[in-house]
Short mmCIF file of C-alpha atoms in Angstrom, two decimals:
data_model
loop_
_atom_site.label_atom_id
_atom_site.label_comp_id
_atom_site.label_asym_id
_atom_site.label_seq_id
_atom_site.Cartn_x
_atom_site.Cartn_y
_atom_site.Cartn_z
CA ASP A 1 -74.55 2.51 -9.84
CA THR A 2 -77.19 0.00 -11.16
CA GLU A 3 -80.10 2.38 -10.84
CA VAL A 4 -82.94 3.18 -13.13
CA THR A 5 -84.95 6.16 -11.90
CA GLN A 6 -88.58 6.68 -12.79
CA THR A 7 -90.80 9.71 -12.16
CA PRO A 8 -93.40 10.24 -11.04
CA LYS A 9 -93.99 7.31 -8.67
CA HIS A 10 -97.74 7.83 -8.77
CA LEU A 11 -99.93 9.56 -11.36
CA VAL A 12 -103.71 10.04 -11.52
CA MET A 13 -105.13 11.41 -14.73
CA GLY A 14 -108.38 11.87 -16.44
CA MET A 15 -109.18 10.43 -19.88
CA THR A 16 -108.69 13.83 -21.54
CA ASN A 17 -105.41 14.66 -19.88
CA LYS A 18 -101.90 14.61 -21.40
CA LYS A 19 -99.10 13.46 -19.13
CA SER A 20 -95.61 11.99 -19.37
CA LEU A 21 -93.68 9.25 -17.57
CA LYS A 22 -89.95 9.73 -17.35
CA CYS A 23 -87.05 7.31 -16.99
CA GLU A 24 -83.36 7.89 -16.53
CA GLN A 25 -80.27 5.63 -16.31
CA HIS A 26 -76.52 6.50 -16.02
CA MET A 27 -75.10 3.04 -16.56
CA GLY A 28 -74.14 3.75 -20.22
CA HIS A 29 -76.75 1.21 -21.36
CA ARG A 30 -77.82 1.54 -24.96
CA ALA A 31 -81.13 -0.30 -24.75
CA MET A 32 -84.13 0.94 -22.86
CA TYR A 33 -87.51 -0.62 -22.44
CA TRP A 34 -91.05 0.18 -21.34
CA TYR A 35 -93.09 -2.57 -19.71
CA LYS A 36 -96.69 -2.53 -18.43
CA GLN A 37 -97.74 -4.67 -15.47
CA LYS A 38 -101.26 -5.30 -14.29
CA ALA A 39 -101.96 -6.66 -10.78
CA LYS A 40 -100.68 -10.20 -10.07
CA LYS A 41 -99.49 -10.55 -13.70
CA PRO A 42 -95.96 -10.59 -15.10
CA PRO A 43 -94.69 -7.48 -16.95
CA GLU A 44 -95.65 -7.13 -20.69
CA LEU A 45 -93.24 -5.48 -23.12
CA MET A 46 -94.47 -2.38 -24.78
CA PHE A 47 -91.47 -0.71 -26.49
CA VAL A 48 -87.72 -1.20 -26.99
CA TYR A 49 -85.25 1.48 -27.91
CA SER A 50 -81.79 0.57 -29.11
CA TYR A 51 -79.21 3.31 -29.62
CA GLU A 52 -82.00 5.90 -29.25
CA LYS A 53 -84.04 4.40 -32.09
CA LEU A 54 -87.38 2.58 -31.66
CA SER A 55 -86.60 -1.05 -32.24
CA ILE A 56 -89.76 -2.83 -31.03
CA ASN A 57 -93.36 -1.65 -30.74
CA GLU A 58 -95.49 -4.48 -29.43
CA SER A 59 -98.62 -3.19 -31.21
CA VAL A 60 -99.24 -0.62 -28.52
CA PRO A 61 -102.16 1.81 -29.02
CA SER A 62 -101.09 5.22 -30.28
CA ARG A 63 -102.43 6.93 -27.13
CA PHE A 64 -99.00 5.70 -25.71
CA SER A 65 -96.16 7.59 -27.47
CA PRO A 66 -92.60 6.77 -26.50
CA GLU A 67 -89.65 9.07 -26.93
CA CYS A 68 -85.86 8.62 -26.38
CA PRO A 69 -84.25 12.14 -26.30
CA ASN A 70 -80.81 10.80 -25.56
CA SER A 71 -79.03 7.60 -24.46
CA SER A 72 -79.85 8.21 -20.81
CA LEU A 73 -83.52 9.27 -20.97
CA LEU A 74 -86.72 7.56 -21.97
CA ASN A 75 -90.16 9.11 -21.85
CA LEU A 76 -93.65 7.71 -22.33
CA HIS A 77 -96.25 10.35 -23.38
CA LEU A 78 -99.79 9.59 -22.49
CA HIS A 79 -102.88 11.00 -24.08
CA ALA A 80 -106.56 10.12 -24.02
CA LEU A 81 -106.04 7.01 -21.98
CA GLN A 82 -108.73 4.61 -20.88
CA PRO A 83 -109.42 3.30 -17.34
CA GLU A 84 -108.12 -0.11 -18.36
CA ASP A 85 -104.75 1.52 -18.98
CA SER A 86 -104.35 1.84 -15.21
CA ALA A 87 -101.29 -0.25 -14.31
CA LEU A 88 -97.72 -0.17 -13.07
CA TYR A 89 -95.39 1.09 -15.84
CA LEU A 90 -91.88 -0.14 -15.61
CA CYS A 91 -88.76 1.13 -17.42
CA ALA A 92 -85.78 -1.05 -17.83
CA SER A 93 -82.37 -0.83 -19.40
CA SER A 94 -79.64 -3.24 -20.48
CA HIS A 95 -76.14 -2.94 -22.03
CA GLY A 96 -77.49 -3.72 -25.43
CA GLN A 97 -80.79 -4.91 -26.88
CA GLY A 98 -81.10 -8.45 -25.53
CA THR A 99 -77.64 -8.35 -24.17
CA GLY A 100 -76.76 -8.62 -20.51
CA GLU A 101 -78.71 -8.15 -17.38
CA LEU A 102 -81.97 -6.20 -17.45
CA PHE A 103 -82.31 -3.54 -14.78
CA PHE A 104 -85.72 -2.22 -13.78
CA GLY A 105 -86.86 0.96 -12.17
CA GLU A 106 -89.37 1.18 -9.27
CA GLY A 107 -92.18 1.92 -11.70
CA SER A 108 -94.84 4.64 -12.06
CA ARG A 109 -98.23 3.66 -10.76
CA LEU A 110 -100.85 5.13 -13.19
CA THR A 111 -104.55 5.49 -12.42
CA VAL A 112 -106.91 6.66 -15.19
CA LEU A 113 -110.21 8.00 -13.95
CA LYS B 27 -93.92 -20.46 -29.08
CA GLN B 28 -91.88 -20.19 -25.94
CA GLU B 29 -93.83 -20.64 -22.70
CA VAL B 30 -92.47 -20.26 -19.17
CA THR B 31 -94.11 -21.88 -16.21
CA GLN B 32 -93.39 -21.41 -12.51
CA ILE B 33 -94.62 -23.95 -9.96
CA PRO B 34 -95.78 -23.49 -7.24
CA ALA B 35 -97.71 -20.22 -7.66
CA ALA B 36 -97.38 -19.62 -3.86
CA LEU B 37 -95.20 -21.05 -1.12
CA SER B 38 -95.14 -20.52 2.65
CA VAL B 39 -92.22 -21.74 4.69
CA PRO B 40 -90.90 -21.20 8.33
CA GLU B 41 -87.74 -19.03 8.71
CA GLY B 42 -84.48 -20.89 8.32
CA GLU B 43 -85.65 -23.42 5.70
CA ASN B 44 -83.76 -23.99 2.44
CA LEU B 45 -86.09 -23.85 -0.49
CA VAL B 46 -86.24 -24.33 -4.26
CA LEU B 47 -88.29 -22.34 -6.73
CA ASN B 48 -88.92 -24.00 -10.15
CA CYS B 49 -89.05 -22.52 -13.66
CA SER B 50 -89.65 -24.52 -16.81
CA PHE B 51 -89.66 -23.46 -20.43
CA THR B 52 -90.79 -25.22 -23.55
CA ASP B 53 -88.11 -24.16 -26.06
CA SER B 54 -84.48 -24.87 -25.19
CA ALA B 55 -83.21 -22.36 -27.70
CA ILE B 56 -82.59 -19.57 -25.25
CA TYR B 57 -79.95 -16.85 -25.05
CA ASN B 58 -80.12 -16.53 -21.32
CA LEU B 59 -82.44 -16.75 -18.34
CA GLN B 60 -82.88 -14.15 -15.55
CA TRP B 61 -84.40 -14.41 -12.10
CA PHE B 62 -86.06 -11.38 -10.52
CA ARG B 63 -87.57 -10.50 -7.22
CA GLN B 64 -90.56 -8.15 -6.88
CA ASP B 65 -91.89 -6.72 -3.64
CA PRO B 66 -95.58 -5.57 -3.67
CA GLY B 67 -96.09 -2.40 -5.69
CA LYS B 68 -92.40 -2.08 -6.54
CA GLY B 69 -90.23 -2.69 -9.55
CA LEU B 70 -88.26 -5.87 -10.37
CA THR B 71 -84.86 -6.45 -8.79
CA SER B 72 -82.46 -8.57 -10.79
CA LEU B 73 -81.10 -11.50 -8.74
CA LEU B 74 -79.14 -13.66 -11.15
CA LEU B 75 -78.49 -13.93 -14.85
CA ILE B 76 -77.49 -17.29 -16.39
CA GLN B 77 -76.08 -17.42 -19.90
CA SER B 78 -77.19 -20.39 -22.04
CA SER B 79 -73.60 -21.77 -21.81
CA GLN B 80 -73.64 -21.72 -18.00
CA ARG B 81 -74.92 -24.34 -15.57
CA GLU B 82 -75.34 -22.16 -12.47
CA GLN B 83 -74.76 -18.80 -10.90
CA THR B 84 -74.39 -17.88 -7.26
CA SER B 85 -74.95 -14.67 -5.22
CA GLY B 86 -74.89 -14.89 -1.50
CA ARG B 87 -77.57 -17.19 -0.30
CA LEU B 88 -79.01 -17.59 -3.80
CA ASN B 89 -78.00 -20.22 -6.41
CA ALA B 90 -79.63 -20.53 -9.74
CA SER B 91 -79.16 -23.51 -12.00
CA LEU B 92 -79.91 -24.03 -15.66
CA ASP B 93 -80.51 -27.26 -17.58
CA LYS B 94 -81.34 -26.24 -21.13
CA SER B 95 -81.87 -29.74 -22.47
CA SER B 96 -84.68 -30.41 -19.95
CA GLY B 97 -86.00 -26.84 -20.11
CA ARG B 98 -85.59 -26.16 -16.42
CA SER B 99 -84.07 -23.67 -14.03
CA THR B 100 -84.20 -23.66 -10.29
CA LEU B 101 -83.55 -20.88 -7.77
CA TYR B 102 -82.22 -22.21 -4.49
CA ILE B 103 -82.61 -19.96 -1.41
CA ALA B 104 -80.51 -21.02 1.59
CA ALA B 105 -81.51 -20.27 5.18
CA SER B 106 -84.59 -18.26 4.23
CA GLN B 107 -85.46 -15.05 6.16
CA PRO B 108 -88.70 -13.06 6.52
CA GLY B 109 -87.06 -10.40 4.30
CA ASP B 110 -87.01 -12.94 1.42
CA SER B 111 -90.83 -12.68 1.29
CA ALA B 112 -91.67 -11.45 -2.27
CA THR B 113 -92.71 -12.66 -5.74
CA TYR B 114 -89.96 -14.32 -7.69
CA LEU B 115 -90.13 -14.17 -11.47
CA CYS B 116 -88.02 -16.10 -14.01
CA ALA B 117 -87.70 -14.67 -17.50
CA VAL B 118 -86.30 -16.36 -20.60
CA ASN B 119 -84.46 -14.38 -23.37
CA PRO B 120 -85.12 -16.37 -26.52
CA LEU B 121 -82.26 -17.12 -28.98
CA SER B 122 -83.68 -14.53 -31.31
CA ASN B 123 -82.32 -12.12 -28.67
CA THR B 124 -84.61 -9.22 -29.49
CA GLY B 125 -84.70 -8.25 -25.88
CA LYS B 126 -88.25 -9.43 -25.46
CA LEU B 127 -88.16 -11.49 -22.31
CA ILE B 128 -90.70 -14.27 -21.76
CA PHE B 129 -91.85 -14.13 -18.13
CA GLY B 130 -93.31 -16.85 -15.91
CA GLN B 131 -96.30 -16.06 -13.78
CA GLY B 132 -94.12 -15.97 -10.70
CA THR B 133 -93.98 -17.71 -7.27
CA THR B 134 -95.10 -15.74 -4.27
CA LEU B 135 -92.97 -16.66 -1.24
CA GLN B 136 -93.88 -16.00 2.39
CA VAL B 137 -91.28 -16.75 4.99
CA LYS B 138 -92.83 -16.80 8.48
CA PRO B 139 -90.74 -15.76 11.51
#
């Protein structure tokens, strides 16, 4: 099973809302990633977790708050977002940080009104 | 600073043609290179991963080659089908191996029946 599952697939939220994106993998991978992708652009790295610890934060605004409750789960908590944060948010995992093939989920399409 | 370029940005071919997608990178110090496919509004699907010590990898109708010294990789698609229509992205994992992939802008392929 090479599946990374993301929920919800679509999310619409106002600028004052608090919501969360969820990601799950059962491949035994120890590295998990959040990427952001705008239309017709390649994905941009936001965060990397390695062995459930935050390893990389690409200077992402604090209105995005990642969380890794265990080795299979990765959350992205959203609060006070701006319309320009509307994008496709992709979760990915790999055997180790920077090691092996990177597997992506189908993404969560976020619209901020 | 590593830069990844994919040419052409878009390609349209008739069904059945063999085709080559190009990816070039400026710094030969890479850990590995990965090719992905992305359908509109969907996540990335991993196609092939080439380690820096390898020259090529094959999966079905796909063959990816790597020439580190010249900073080039190619993705060869044999006997193209309409179902191959998608955006193809190459991504370089630098030797620092932090897990931060450097993506090209992608090549959007249309295979006409």
